Coordinates of C-alpha atoms in Angstrom, one line a residue:
Chain O
M1 CA 87.0 81.1 83.8
D2 CA 85.9 83.9 81.5
E3 CA 89.2 85.8 81.4
A4 CA 91.7 85.6 78.5
P5 CA 94.5 83.1 79.2
I6 CA 97.2 84.6 81.4
Q7 CA 100.8 84.6 80.2
F8 CA 103.2 83.5 83.0
I9 CA 106.8 84.5 82.2
D10 CA 109.8 82.2 81.8
L11 CA 112.1 82.8 84.8
S12 CA 115.7 83.4 83.8
G13 CA 118.6 83.3 86.3
G14 CA 118.8 87.1 86.1
N15 CA 115.1 87.4 86.9
V16 CA 115.5 85.2 90.0
V17 CA 118.4 87.2 91.3
A18 CA 116.6 90.5 90.6
L19 CA 113.5 89.1 92.5
L20 CA 115.6 88.1 95.5
V21 CA 117.3 91.5 95.7
I22 CA 114.1 93.6 95.2
G23 CA 112.3 91.1 97.6
F24 CA 114.9 91.9 100.2
L25 CA 114.8 95.6 99.8
G26 CA 111.0 95.6 99.6
G27 CA 110.9 93.6 102.8
L28 CA 113.3 95.9 104.5
I29 CA 111.1 98.9 103.7
S30 CA 107.9 97.0 104.7
G31 CA 109.4 96.0 108.1
F32 CA 110.5 99.7 108.6
I33 CA 107.4 101.7 107.4
G34 CA 104.8 99.0 107.8
S35 CA 104.1 98.5 104.1
G36 CA 105.5 99.6 100.9
G37 CA 107.7 96.9 99.7
A38 CA 105.0 96.2 97.1
F39 CA 105.1 99.6 95.5
V40 CA 108.5 98.7 94.3
L41 CA 107.8 95.0 93.8
T42 CA 104.7 95.3 91.6
P43 CA 106.2 97.7 89.0
A44 CA 109.5 95.8 89.1
M45 CA 107.8 92.6 88.2
M46 CA 105.8 94.5 85.5
S47 CA 109.2 95.7 84.1
M48 CA 110.2 92.0 83.8
G49 CA 107.3 91.4 81.5
V50 CA 104.9 90.0 84.2
P51 CA 101.3 91.2 83.4
G52 CA 100.1 93.8 85.9
V53 CA 97.3 91.7 87.4
V54 CA 99.7 88.7 87.9
A55 CA 102.3 91.0 89.5
V56 CA 99.7 92.4 91.9
A57 CA 98.3 88.8 92.6
S58 CA 101.7 87.3 93.2
N59 CA 102.8 90.2 95.3
I60 CA 99.6 90.2 97.5
C61 CA 100.1 86.4 98.1
H62 CA 103.7 87.0 99.3
K63 CA 102.6 90.0 101.4
F64 CA 100.4 88.3 104.0
P65 CA 103.1 85.8 105.3
K66 CA 105.7 88.6 105.2
A67 CA 103.4 90.9 107.1
F68 CA 102.7 88.2 109.7
V69 CA 106.4 87.8 110.3
G70 CA 107.0 91.5 110.5
A71 CA 104.0 92.1 112.7
Y72 CA 105.1 89.4 115.2
K73 CA 108.5 90.9 115.3
R74 CA 107.3 94.4 116.0
Y75 CA 104.7 93.1 118.4
R76 CA 107.6 91.9 120.5
F77 CA 108.9 95.4 120.5
G78 CA 105.5 96.8 121.8
H79 CA 104.8 98.7 118.6
V80 CA 101.6 97.0 117.5
D81 CA 98.0 98.1 118.4
V82 CA 96.4 94.8 117.7
K83 CA 92.8 96.1 118.4
L84 CA 93.3 99.0 115.9
G85 CA 94.7 96.7 113.4
M86 CA 91.8 94.3 113.6
V87 CA 89.2 97.1 113.4
M88 CA 90.9 98.6 110.4
A89 CA 91.4 95.2 108.8
A90 CA 87.6 94.4 109.0
S91 CA 86.7 97.3 106.7
A92 CA 89.9 96.8 104.7
A93 CA 88.7 93.3 103.8
V94 CA 85.6 94.7 102.2
G95 CA 87.8 97.3 100.3
V96 CA 90.0 94.5 99.0
W97 CA 87.0 92.5 97.7
V98 CA 85.6 95.5 95.9
G99 CA 89.1 96.5 94.6
V100 CA 89.8 93.1 93.1
D101 CA 86.4 93.1 91.3
I102 CA 87.2 96.5 89.8
Q103 CA 90.6 95.3 88.7
D104 CA 89.2 92.2 87.1
R105 CA 86.5 94.2 85.3
I106 CA 89.0 96.6 83.8
R107 CA 91.1 93.7 82.6
Q108 CA 88.1 92.2 80.8
L109 CA 87.1 95.5 79.3
Y110 CA 90.4 97.0 78.2
G111 CA 92.8 94.0 78.3
E112 CA 96.3 93.9 79.7
A113 CA 97.4 97.4 78.6
G114 CA 94.3 98.9 80.2
S115 CA 94.9 97.0 83.4
N116 CA 98.5 98.1 83.5
L117 CA 97.5 101.7 82.8
Y118 CA 94.9 101.7 85.6
V119 CA 97.5 100.3 88.1
S120 CA 100.1 102.9 87.0
L121 CA 97.7 105.8 87.2
A122 CA 96.6 104.7 90.7
F123 CA 100.2 104.7 91.7
V124 CA 100.9 108.1 90.3
I125 CA 97.9 109.8 91.8
V126 CA 98.0 108.3 95.3
L127 CA 101.8 108.4 95.8
T128 CA 102.0 112.0 94.6
I129 CA 99.3 113.3 96.9
V130 CA 100.1 111.3 100.0
G131 CA 103.9 111.4 99.5
G132 CA 103.8 115.2 99.1
F133 CA 101.8 115.5 102.3
V134 CA 104.1 113.3 104.3
L135 CA 107.2 115.1 103.0
H136 CA 105.6 118.4 104.0
D137 CA 105.0 117.0 107.5
V138 CA 108.6 115.7 107.8
L139 CA 110.0 119.2 106.8
E140 CA 107.7 120.9 109.3
S141 CA 108.5 118.5 112.1
R142 CA 112.2 119.1 111.7
R143 CA 111.8 122.8 112.4
P144 CA 112.8 123.7 115.9
G145 CA 110.2 124.5 118.6
P146 CA 107.7 122.6 120.7
A147 CA 104.9 123.1 118.1
H148 CA 106.9 121.0 115.7
A149 CA 107.7 118.1 117.9
A150 CA 108.6 114.9 115.9
D151 CA 105.3 113.1 116.5
R152 CA 102.8 115.9 117.1
V153 CA 99.1 115.3 116.6
S154 CA 97.6 116.9 113.5
R155 CA 94.7 119.4 113.8
L156 CA 92.5 116.9 111.9
A157 CA 93.4 114.1 114.4
K158 CA 92.6 116.4 117.3
W159 CA 89.2 117.1 115.8
V160 CA 88.5 113.4 115.1
Q161 CA 89.5 112.5 118.7
S162 CA 87.1 115.2 120.0
V163 CA 84.0 113.9 118.2
E164 CA 81.9 111.8 120.5
I165 CA 79.4 109.4 118.8
P166 CA 77.7 107.3 121.5
G167 CA 78.0 103.6 121.1
T168 CA 80.8 103.8 118.5
M169 CA 83.7 105.1 120.7
M170 CA 86.7 102.8 120.9
H171 CA 89.9 103.1 122.9
F172 CA 93.1 102.0 121.3
E173 CA 95.6 101.5 124.0
A174 CA 99.0 101.1 122.2
A175 CA 98.2 103.9 119.8
G176 CA 97.0 106.1 122.8
V177 CA 93.9 107.3 121.0
R178 CA 90.1 107.2 121.6
V179 CA 88.1 107.6 118.4
S180 CA 84.7 106.7 116.9
A181 CA 84.8 103.4 114.9
L182 CA 82.9 105.4 112.2
F183 CA 86.2 107.2 111.4
T184 CA 88.2 103.9 111.1
L185 CA 85.6 102.4 108.7
P186 CA 86.2 104.6 105.6
L187 CA 90.0 104.6 106.4
G188 CA 90.1 100.8 106.4
F189 CA 88.0 100.6 103.3
A190 CA 90.2 103.0 101.3
T191 CA 93.3 101.1 102.6
G192 CA 91.8 97.8 101.3
M193 CA 90.8 99.3 97.9
L194 CA 94.3 100.6 97.3
A195 CA 95.9 97.3 98.4
A196 CA 93.8 95.4 95.9
T197 CA 94.7 97.9 93.2
I198 CA 98.5 98.4 93.7
A199 CA 99.1 95.9 96.4
V200 CA 100.1 98.8 98.8
G201 CA 97.3 99.7 101.1
G202 CA 99.7 101.1 103.6
F203 CA 100.1 104.4 101.7
I204 CA 96.6 105.3 102.8
G205 CA 96.6 103.2 106.0
V206 CA 99.8 104.5 107.7
P207 CA 99.3 108.2 107.0
G208 CA 95.6 107.8 107.8
M209 CA 96.3 106.3 111.2
M210 CA 98.9 109.1 111.8
Y211 CA 97.2 112.2 110.5
V212 CA 93.4 111.2 110.8
L213 CA 93.4 109.2 114.0
G214 CA 96.5 110.6 115.7
A215 CA 98.5 107.4 116.2
P216 CA 102.3 107.8 116.6
A217 CA 104.3 107.0 113.5
I218 CA 106.0 103.9 115.1
V219 CA 102.6 102.5 116.1
A220 CA 100.9 103.3 112.8
S221 CA 103.7 101.7 110.8
A222 CA 103.7 98.5 113.0
T223 CA 99.8 98.2 113.1
E224 CA 99.7 98.5 109.3
L225 CA 101.4 95.1 109.3
V226 CA 98.4 93.5 111.1
I227 CA 96.1 95.1 108.5
A228 CA 98.4 94.0 105.7
F229 CA 98.2 90.4 106.9
F230 CA 94.5 90.2 106.8
M231 CA 94.2 92.1 103.5
G232 CA 96.9 90.1 102.0
L233 CA 95.2 86.9 103.0
G234 CA 91.8 88.0 101.6
G235 CA 93.4 89.3 98.4
A236 CA 95.5 86.2 98.0
I237 CA 92.5 83.9 98.2
K238 CA 90.5 86.0 95.9
Y239 CA 93.2 86.2 93.2
A240 CA 93.9 82.5 93.7
L241 CA 90.3 81.8 92.9
H242 CA 90.9 83.4 89.5
G243 CA 94.2 81.3 89.0
L244 CA 96.2 84.5 88.8
V245 CA 99.0 83.9 91.4
D246 CA 102.4 82.9 90.0
I247 CA 103.6 81.0 93.0
R248 CA 107.2 81.0 91.8
L249 CA 107.3 84.8 91.9
T250 CA 105.6 84.7 95.4
L251 CA 108.0 82.2 96.9
I252 CA 111.2 83.8 95.4
L253 CA 110.0 87.2 96.7
L254 CA 109.5 85.6 100.1
A255 CA 113.0 84.2 100.1
G256 CA 114.4 87.8 100.1
S257 CA 111.7 89.7 101.8
L258 CA 111.6 87.6 105.0
F259 CA 115.3 88.6 105.6
G260 CA 114.4 92.2 104.8
V261 CA 111.2 92.5 106.9
Q262 CA 113.0 91.3 110.1
L263 CA 115.9 93.7 109.5
G264 CA 113.6 96.6 108.9
A265 CA 111.6 95.8 112.1
I266 CA 114.9 95.7 114.1
G267 CA 115.8 99.0 112.4
T268 CA 112.7 100.8 113.8
T269 CA 114.2 100.4 117.4
F270 CA 117.2 102.6 116.4
V271 CA 115.6 105.6 114.8
K272 CA 113.6 108.8 115.6
P273 CA 109.9 108.8 114.3
Y274 CA 110.5 111.3 111.6
V275 CA 113.0 108.9 109.8
I276 CA 110.1 106.5 109.2
K277 CA 108.1 109.4 107.6
L278 CA 111.1 110.5 105.6
V279 CA 111.7 107.0 104.1
M280 CA 108.0 106.8 103.3
A281 CA 107.9 110.2 101.6
A282 CA 111.1 109.8 99.6
I283 CA 110.2 106.4 98.2
M284 CA 106.6 107.3 97.4
L285 CA 107.6 110.4 95.4
I286 CA 110.4 108.7 93.5
V287 CA 108.1 105.7 92.6
A288 CA 105.4 108.2 91.5
V289 CA 107.8 109.6 88.9
S290 CA 108.8 106.1 87.8
R291 CA 105.1 105.1 87.2
A292 CA 104.3 108.4 85.5
L293 CA 107.0 107.7 82.9
V294 CA 105.3 104.5 81.7
V295 CA 101.8 105.9 81.5
P296 CA 102.4 107.1 77.9
V297 CA 103.7 103.7 77.0
Y298 CA 100.4 102.0 78.1
L299 CA 98.5 104.8 76.3
R300 CA 100.4 103.9 73.2
Q301 CA 99.6 100.2 73.5
L302 CA 95.9 101.2 73.8
G303 CA 96.3 103.3 70.6
K304 CA 95.5 106.6 72.4
V305 CA 98.8 108.3 71.6
E306 CA 101.5 107.7 68.9
F307 CA 105.2 107.8 69.3
S308 CA 108.2 105.7 68.3
R309 CA 109.0 102.3 69.7
E310 CA 112.5 103.6 70.7
A311 CA 110.9 106.3 72.8
A312 CA 108.7 103.8 74.5
T313 CA 111.7 101.6 75.2
F314 CA 113.6 104.6 76.6
L315 CA 110.6 105.5 78.9
T316 CA 110.4 101.9 80.2
Y317 CA 114.1 101.8 81.1
A318 CA 114.0 105.3 82.6
S319 CA 111.0 104.1 84.7
L320 CA 113.0 101.1 85.9
A321 CA 116.0 103.3 86.7
F322 CA 113.7 105.4 89.0
L323 CA 112.5 102.3 90.7
V324 CA 116.1 101.2 91.4
L325 CA 116.7 104.7 92.7
A326 CA 113.7 104.4 95.1
L327 CA 115.0 101.1 96.4
C328 CA 118.5 102.4 96.9
V329 CA 117.3 105.7 98.6
G330 CA 115.0 103.8 101.0
G331 CA 117.6 101.1 101.8
A332 CA 120.3 103.7 102.3
I333 CA 118.3 105.9 104.7
I334 CA 117.3 102.8 106.8
V335 CA 120.7 101.2 106.9
G336 CA 122.4 104.6 107.5
A337 CA 120.0 105.3 110.4
M338 CA 120.6 101.8 111.8
V339 CA 124.4 102.3 111.6
R340 CA 124.1 105.6 113.4
G341 CA 121.8 104.0 116.0
Y342 CA 124.3 101.2 116.6
G343 CA 127.0 103.8 117.1
A344 CA 124.9 105.7 119.6
A345 CA 123.9 102.7 121.7
P346 CA 125.4 99.2 121.4
A347 CA 122.9 96.4 120.8
R348 CA 121.6 94.5 123.7
L349 CA 118.6 92.2 124.2
Chain R
M1 CA 124.3 85.2 124.8
R2 CA 124.6 81.8 123.1
K3 CA 124.0 82.0 119.4
P4 CA 121.5 79.6 117.8
Y5 CA 123.9 77.9 115.3
L6 CA 122.1 74.5 115.3
K7 CA 118.7 76.1 114.8
L8 CA 120.1 78.2 111.9
C9 CA 121.5 75.0 110.3
V10 CA 118.3 73.0 110.6
S11 CA 116.0 75.7 109.5
G12 CA 118.4 76.6 106.6
M13 CA 118.4 73.0 105.4
A14 CA 114.6 72.8 105.6
S15 CA 114.2 76.0 103.7
C16 CA 116.7 74.9 101.1
A17 CA 114.8 71.6 100.6
L18 CA 111.5 73.5 100.0
Y19 CA 113.1 75.7 97.4
I20 CA 114.8 72.7 95.6
L21 CA 111.3 71.0 95.4
L22 CA 109.9 74.2 93.9
Y23 CA 112.7 74.3 91.3
V24 CA 112.5 70.5 90.4
Y25 CA 108.7 70.4 90.2
E26 CA 108.2 73.9 88.7
R27 CA 106.0 72.7 85.8
E28 CA 103.7 70.5 87.9
I29 CA 103.4 73.1 90.6
M30 CA 102.4 75.9 88.2
T31 CA 99.8 73.6 86.6
A32 CA 98.2 72.7 89.9
F33 CA 98.5 76.1 91.6
T34 CA 96.7 78.0 88.8
R35 CA 93.7 75.7 88.8
T36 CA 90.5 77.4 89.9
D37 CA 88.3 74.4 90.7
G38 CA 87.8 72.6 94.0
A39 CA 90.3 73.3 96.8
Y40 CA 93.2 74.1 94.4
P41 CA 93.0 77.9 95.0
L42 CA 94.1 77.2 98.6
L43 CA 97.4 75.8 97.4
P44 CA 99.2 79.1 96.9
V45 CA 98.0 80.4 100.3
I46 CA 99.1 77.2 102.1
A47 CA 102.5 77.2 100.3
A48 CA 103.2 80.8 101.1
L49 CA 102.4 80.1 104.8
V50 CA 104.6 77.0 105.0
F51 CA 107.5 78.7 103.2
S52 CA 107.2 81.8 105.5
F53 CA 107.3 79.7 108.7
V54 CA 110.3 77.7 107.7
H55 CA 112.2 80.4 105.8
G56 CA 111.1 83.1 108.3
A57 CA 112.6 81.1 111.2
F58 CA 115.8 80.7 109.2
A59 CA 116.0 84.5 108.6
A60 CA 115.4 85.2 112.2
Y61 CA 118.2 82.9 113.3
F62 CA 120.5 84.4 110.6
W63 CA 120.2 87.9 112.1
D64 CA 120.5 86.6 115.6
V65 CA 123.8 84.8 114.7
L66 CA 125.1 87.9 113.0
G67 CA 124.3 89.8 116.3
I68 CA 121.9 92.2 114.6
T69 CA 119.2 92.5 117.3
A70 CA 116.8 95.2 118.5
R71 CA 118.2 98.0 120.6
R72 CA 115.4 97.6 123.1
E73 CA 112.1 95.9 123.4
R74 CA 109.3 98.0 124.7
G75 CA 106.7 96.5 126.9

């Protein structure tokens, strides 16, 4: 290989426990909102000293089996639109392939700090824009009145559904939409690109299916798991071909996340659709702040800005604190909603 | 509903065995799983799938035994 040798970290007992806990919470969030565990897992691993590209590679390798387990669980609940998932996944696979190549090129050109900076900037930009939009929608949907029903179709989605392009129209039964495949192609591609960059394509995929195609939140979040499976599989193979997967990290993450993803999937049967959006928006915005805090640290490593080592250490710890906050907020909203749901109607199956 | 205690125990032991193997053979596994020649890149993918089937089954039985199940299944 032509890359510089990769440094795999020594795993301490503390690191293993931390990976199990964040794996569980990440899985819980993925099972609930369809993706997303990774936006916490990647930065958390980077905070442990794992190089950015290894964190993304190990994360994406743990994501496809987790997504498979979550998708199967939610398929049983009738949430998954398999056809939409497959169509989106086809173009997402191309996006992943291109995204991994870009990531690799940046690492060769600018080294580890450059790669970390690129991943962090992608986090900040995408999470701020999409998270802000989803939060706005949650606040709007909670206002009383029929025009603000919990799962109303956006104006953009209404337009997309009204466009008839002969030979490209597809009906997605579970999502209850009929759209041209030409709209799903760029959406899938962008989802794949983002997945390969920050290991969380769902932050384009889920809002895209909700606001561009008009799928209900519960179907969009479940269908994303199908896309995540295929993207994760493609990404894992590609990163494995470069020898970048730290299988220990992957399997330890799976140990926690397979518990979480199933609990999160069960949780979706207890809540109203806006809760899924609320969890998504809250976590995205908090993680955006977390990654914004470390951008100056990577700029310092690249020699672009100068400030003291102590300040850099402080920013790194502050970033980690925001990650923990994101995990706790997401987990608390999901568990709280489940507890309320259990209180409202006893479990039966 | 009868709870799957036996299945929980069997899948739990199988999952435990896999993780013990990972711990004991950490060095050898890391060497083989980061090779980029031949079919070696398939190893991480296969390992992730095998672990997810075994450990995923254990996790499912775990929530079943605890009585945490979906409120309703939609058809």
